[in-house]
Each structure stands twice: as C-alpha cells, then as structure tokens.
Amino acid sequence: MNLTRDEARARADLLSVDSYHVSLDLTRGETVFGTTTVVRFAATTGASTFIDAVTDAVHRVTLNGVELDPATVSDGVRIELANLAEQNELTVVADGRYMNTGEGLHRFVDPVDDEVYLYSQFEVPDSRRMFAVFEQPDLKARFRFTVTAPAHWAVVSNSPTPEPVPADAITGTTSSTGGTVARATWDFEPTPVMSSYVTALVAGPYQRITSELTSADGRTIPLGVFARTSLMQYVDAEDIFAITRAGFAFYEAQFGTPYPFAKYDQLFVPEFNAGAMENAGAVTFTETYVFRSKVAQATVERRAITVLHELAHMWFGDLVTMRWWNDLWLNESFAEFMSTLAAAEATEYTTAWTTFSSLEKSWAYRQDQLPTTHPIVAPINDLEDVQVNFDGITYAKGASVLKQLVAWVGQEQFMAGVREYFGKHAWSNTELTDLLTELETASGRDLSAWGQAWLETAGVNTLAPAIESDGGEVMTSFAVVQTAPADHPTLRPHRTAIGFYDVDDAGRLVRNHRVELDVAGERTEVPELVGLERPDLILVNDDDLAYAKVRLDENSLATAKRHLKNFEQSLPRTLVWNSTWDATRDGESPARDYVDLVLANIAAETDSTVVLVLLRQLMQTLYQYVAEDHRGETIERTADALLRLARQAEAGSDHQLQFVKSFAALARNDEQLDAVTALLDGGETLPGLTIDTDLRWDLLVALVAGGRRGAADIDAEYERDATATGARMAAMARAAVPTPEAKAEAWDAVVERAEFPNAVQQAVIAGFKRAHDESLLTPFTDKYFAAIEQVWATRTHEISEQIVAGLYPNRPISADAVAATDAFLDQLGDRTPALRRLVREGRDDVVRALAARERDTAVVATP
Ligand SMILES: [Zn+2]
C-alpha cells in the first residue's frame, strides 16, 4: 500500500496523463460498487510502470486494445503496465469496496431513516480506493465522473451537478429496507486539470440550500450547503454563506486571481476524520460543525476559520499544487495563516489572532518539544511519512512561522509575491523555492539564511528580557536573551516587539510603549529602552509576531499574576497565559499554581477559545501534572470551583456552558454527582442554560463514569436520541462504566474485534479513558504493547492511529508505562517508523508529567 517518492518521480518522468473517465455504479449493494476507469495518457515508448487501484476484484484490464489477465497484472493494490505506447488508453473494470474508516468511499447508514450516505475522502492516497489512478499530486489530469445511483439521491462532485438521466430500475439493496430502487445516471462535465487527491464524490439523499455570488471576473458562482436529511434542520446556512462570501472577496483581492472553479459546494458529511477537506469546488466538513445543540462560541469561530481555510486551498493547493508531499506543510500552513488573516481582517472575528495564539501556537510548541519533532521541511520518503506528518509542525508551527515571515518581509510585499506566484503557476505543480523566489523579488530580502534557520532545523527558542536598573526605577540596560534546547541548539532571527504595560487608575493593564525590532543570536541589546522607567509589566513578543516561548521577568510575572484579568486587550493576556502554561509543562512552576491562576482569572476571560483552551489545559494539569498525593483533593476543589463559576456566570453565557461541561467531566464525589444529577433531572436549573440533547449526554456520561447510572439509563437516553450522534454517545457511555468488565468489553471491541466505524471507535476510546479510579486502566498497559504492532499491520492508517495514540497508557501516569514503552521500542527496532514515532510521543507526555509532578510535590504548603 505504500508509494515511495522515488517511485513517484520515476513514474512522473515516464508519463503525462491527459484524462480519466470514471464510471461508478452505486446500486450494487452494501459492500461493493462497480468502478470502471478509462485513462488516456502519454508515455515513453516501451516503458513499464503501474497504476494504483485498491480493489475488491478486478474483472478486466485492457491496454491499447489488448486484454491483460487481471490475475497476473493486479495484486489488488497496483496494476502492472508493460510496453507502453506513446499514446495509451487503459480500461480497468473492477469492484471497489465501501469503507467505514473515513478513507476512500465511506458508506454510512443514518439510523433515523435508514438512508445511505456516501462521501469520498482521498488525501493522501485513497482515490485509488474508488478508481484506477496514477496517484501522486504532480500527475494532474481532467476527470470526468459518470455515476449511477438511486434516483432520489443528490450526487455532487467537482463539476456542477448535471440533470440525471433515468436508468433501469433494479431490485436493489442500497437501502436496508430493500425493495425496488429507481436508478438514474449523472454524467458530469470533465473537470479542469487537477490532482486526484482533490477529486470528490458525495452521494446520498443529502438536502441542499443554495445561494450564489459574483466572482472578481464577473462569473456567477453557485454556492451550495449540504447535509443529511435528518440534520438539515440544524444547518445555519446563512452564517456559512456569509463567511464564504467574505472569504471570496478577500482572497480574490489578495491573490489577484479569480476563484478557479465553476461552483462552490460545502458538504457536511457523517463520520469524517478531519475538520474538512479541500476537494476542488466540493469541500467536505465534519458534521460536528452542524450544531444541533448549543456549542461554545469557540466552535462557531473554529468552523468559520475552517470554512476560510478550505476556501484558501482552492487557490493554494488545488489551483497550484505541491509537486510532492514534502511541501504539504506549505499547503496547510498557508491555508491556516490566510484563514486567520481573512477572519481578522474581513469578518466579525477580529480577534482571530488571539485564537491563533491560544490554539495553534500551543499545539505547535507542544509538538516542537516532542522528541519526534522535525524541521518544517522534512524528508518525506513515502506515504507513511506523509500520514504521520499531518501534525502540529505541518499545520501550526508552519503557520506560525509564516506569520513570522510576513512580519519579516512585510505583509504588502508578501501578498505581492503571492500574486506573482499564482499568476505564474496556475494549474501546475510547484516547490517551496517557487514561492520563496517571488517573496524575495517582492521584498528585496534574501531568504536563504532565513529559510535555513526556520525551515530546515527543528525546535523552539525561548526569549526573555534581561534588565538592569540603577537601584531605582530607571533601566540602565535592556536586552533580549535567546536560548535554545540542547537537542536543537539553533538560535534564529526573530522579528518581534516589546510592549510596556502599566496598571492605570481604573486598574486596567494598558500598553504605554512599544518597540519593534530584529532579535538575533544569544543577546540583543535594546538601547532605545535604556533610561526609561521600568513599567509594571514587560512583554517580549508583544503582538505575537515571533514563534518562540516567552519568559517574564520576576517583576512582570508578579504583576501578571495579580492583574491577569485586567489586560485591556486579549492578545497580550493570551501571551501571558501561554507563558505560564509552558512553565507548568516544563516543570518550572508548580502545577497547583497554574490551577489557582486559571480558577482565579478564567471568569474574566473574554475570548471563548481561550476559555476552551484553558479548561483543556486545566484538565491536563489535574490528571497529569499535579502531585499524586494532592491530585484527588485538587480535582475535587477544582470541580467545586467550576460549579460555583457556572452558577455565578451570566445567564445563558458561553462561560456558563463551558463551566458546566468541565464541571461534569470532573465531578466525582457524592455532592458533585448529586449536583450533576440535579442538572440533568431538573432539580437545579441555571438561568438561561438549556439542558439540550448534547448536554444531556455529557451529564449522563458523567453520571455513568461516577457509578450513578448504568446500562438501562444509557439505553433509555438512546431511545430519546436515536441518531448517529446518540449512538456514538451511547457507545462512549458504555465504555465509561467504571467496572473491569466494561473496560475489558470496550477494549476487546476496539482492539480485538475491530467492531466499529471510525467515529464510533473514537467515542469508545474516549469513554474507556474516563475513569476516576485509574487502577481500572492499569491492566491494559501490557495488553496495549502486546497488540499494537498487529493493529498497525492490519488496520487502516486512520483506525490504527486512533488506537495507538488514543489508548497509549497515560492513565495512570506511571514510570511503569515508561519502562514498558522502552521494552516495546527495543524489540520493535526500526521496523515501522511511523508506529515508533506515535509511541514515543505517548512516552514523552508521561515523562513530562512525571517531572511536573515532582516539581509540584516539592511545593511546601504555606499555612
Ligand atoms: Zn488544509
């Protein structure tokens, strides 16, 4: 199933692909679909190569009119092609298999109405699961899809949906009710040239809401939003269209190239692994972005950013595409950077850079401090390398470094370079240097040293101020000191800013002075600050231009702790939050100090995403970083505090909802479980808080994990909510039952019996990990190491990654898990580097936690 970069290069040297005509029959039952591919391509005469086709059965292979023996040329993954002509026509007639892992052509049955919903997900190498294809991004071609499906379905692909033509009715098995199904055929226009990984097919009785806009070149672009019939009532299409329109206008102006495709459909599809996928003109999204219950505003904002991220890919990724997956990071980082910029400058989400700082940068810093971190530009030798590289370096560090690059060359110059790039490379493939060349020309800055330091080395630097004063308030020296970790000793050039903040008469922390400068090497003097009076708080990396950890001087830290909630702006406050979080993770400051800081300030936090991230970090601190002897009581007092905060929060506020959910997740003693019960049963009502469908599940799972509710209650709740989400939540709840039997059952179903589709498996893993009494999970450490190599060898990438990362034995935190990991890694050797990498990342979390616990243990309680 692998493909190496060398194989891809060799194949690209031999071939140039003209077109594919893919005919699919989606009326053949629950397991397989018919797939016929006709490929026209040029080749070096006499050459041999292969086409990718992951098939259930191959019925016929015809190359230039000659029938080949399928059993000889196909191994179910590749079809060998020998003695090619200058111009070739290949026909492959095969059966493809529906997937339930979110990879390839995924099939889902809605429990509400028994309707079948399909969608394709092809990145990285899964278009070959739907049709025969030379699957690599630089072999672009035109794709024509002809699809036969039940007549009542909607069928969506990259080209606008044509009028279907009736086909013969068959006695079908496409719905679980059986019976005779009227069929129709949709014959789509060929697409413009594109890579196979951005082609798409979404089919089923999806419902549609339409709109349109006018593109920069005057074309009418039809817009569509799609969802399953049973979810459509919850789709707020107007909000999605509004963000989409803002994005179109912003990108067309910034990029200087009109939207490249004929229409823009956005489809919410079931059991989707990622947030979304940038199929050209047919973007798919996870259904968690359809809000059937109230969600945190952070999630609404995240959806907006995701809409803008995918839209940016229509230019960067789909119109101009990386030659090979080693530039995947640039694809993702560009979309991530541009979506935040578009949100901040062209939508209501004007504080999007605060969100970016809180969410993206904490992801990037975490990933970049793992022992498995890697340079942004990493060698990608094969498909396995690509799949594990959808990580915090590719998305979050890359985007952070692009932000730094924009500060370095200037935003106007950056965009001018980007416009040139699109103008020159539309519809083709590129490499990093193609973009850097344009940025150098536009900015006049030489980026070779910059690129070397930032893109070709790993690790994160720390910036801290070094201040001297004459004994009074006046500073006699000011420098920024840069350090690097021993494993990654590179010091880098940073464009950064220093902010001076003072507490004003109204008690607010207000910026009174700012300098912007280049920092390089170990120590950068800042003469323009010498002679000034020392302010209450000094922030290096003000405005968050740099990608670096930040430390505060002692004075400033003291101010920050007293006045964190008093920052006038959310971005500097978030930078201080980030700094205290790093110091906690790094074992520099005690975990319980962080707990106290969060509890004392979170109610005043204005940014929903920051609240969400702080609550997540609070959970991690409680479970992993607080000293073992204090953990139980710290969790209990944190749960009490969160319930108090929920009761005090403004009626119906975002804070109220987030505090209630976090409280429920932690609730463990009798009084707390009584409070959860009261919320669920209506014994206590919080003003403005609706106990809606999803919140009911959260509260029920909390009661199940607390031993208060059991199987019958779960079944009853599923009766009330017999939907796909209800089924997932019920599965999570069953795995959260605090008995050895329930944990063993969840484990066996996931690991041994491979029972679940992707989304249900994910829920079961989450439920399994819910355990107030962590000794329930201890027996699974050995089972984990006994199982995972086999899991990795036999399950798809997505499914095995869920298992390997999700079930890693990090509860309870223990040195035994580290020892077991080391023994496993010793015997694994370098057989499967991608598996090795995931396991090492799990190990590092535990090692970090052990160090943080030691730091927290060392705290002597002050009376
Ligand atoms: Zn993306």
Tab-separated table of N, CA, C and O and ligand atoms in Angstrom, residues 278 309-310 313 332 395, ligand 1:
chain	number	residue	atom	x	y	z
A	278	GLU	N	-10.361	19.902	1.263
A	278	GLU	CA	-10.459	20.921	0.221
A	278	GLU	C	-10.700	20.362	-1.177
A	278	GLU	O	-10.082	20.833	-2.137
A	309	HIS	N	-10.212	28.399	5.679
A	309	HIS	CA	-9.031	27.560	5.409
A	309	HIS	C	-9.237	26.770	4.108
A	309	HIS	O	-8.391	26.772	3.212
A	310	GLU	N	-10.382	26.105	4.003
A	310	GLU	CA	-10.627	25.285	2.805
A	310	GLU	C	-10.746	26.161	1.568
A	310	GLU	O	-10.270	25.786	0.493
A	313	HIS	N	-7.491	27.001	0.128
A	313	HIS	CA	-6.899	25.879	-0.612
A	313	HIS	C	-7.344	25.846	-2.076
A	313	HIS	O	-6.688	25.204	-2.900
A	332	GLU	N	-0.687	23.422	3.963
A	332	GLU	CA	-1.514	23.573	5.162
A	332	GLU	C	-1.224	24.865	5.908
A	332	GLU	O	-2.125	25.536	6.402
A	395	TYR	N	0.855	21.987	10.388
A	395	TYR	CA	-0.217	22.983	10.430
A	395	TYR	C	0.193	24.205	11.254
A	395	TYR	O	0.223	25.327	10.765
B	1	ZN	ZN	-5.924	22.162	4.835
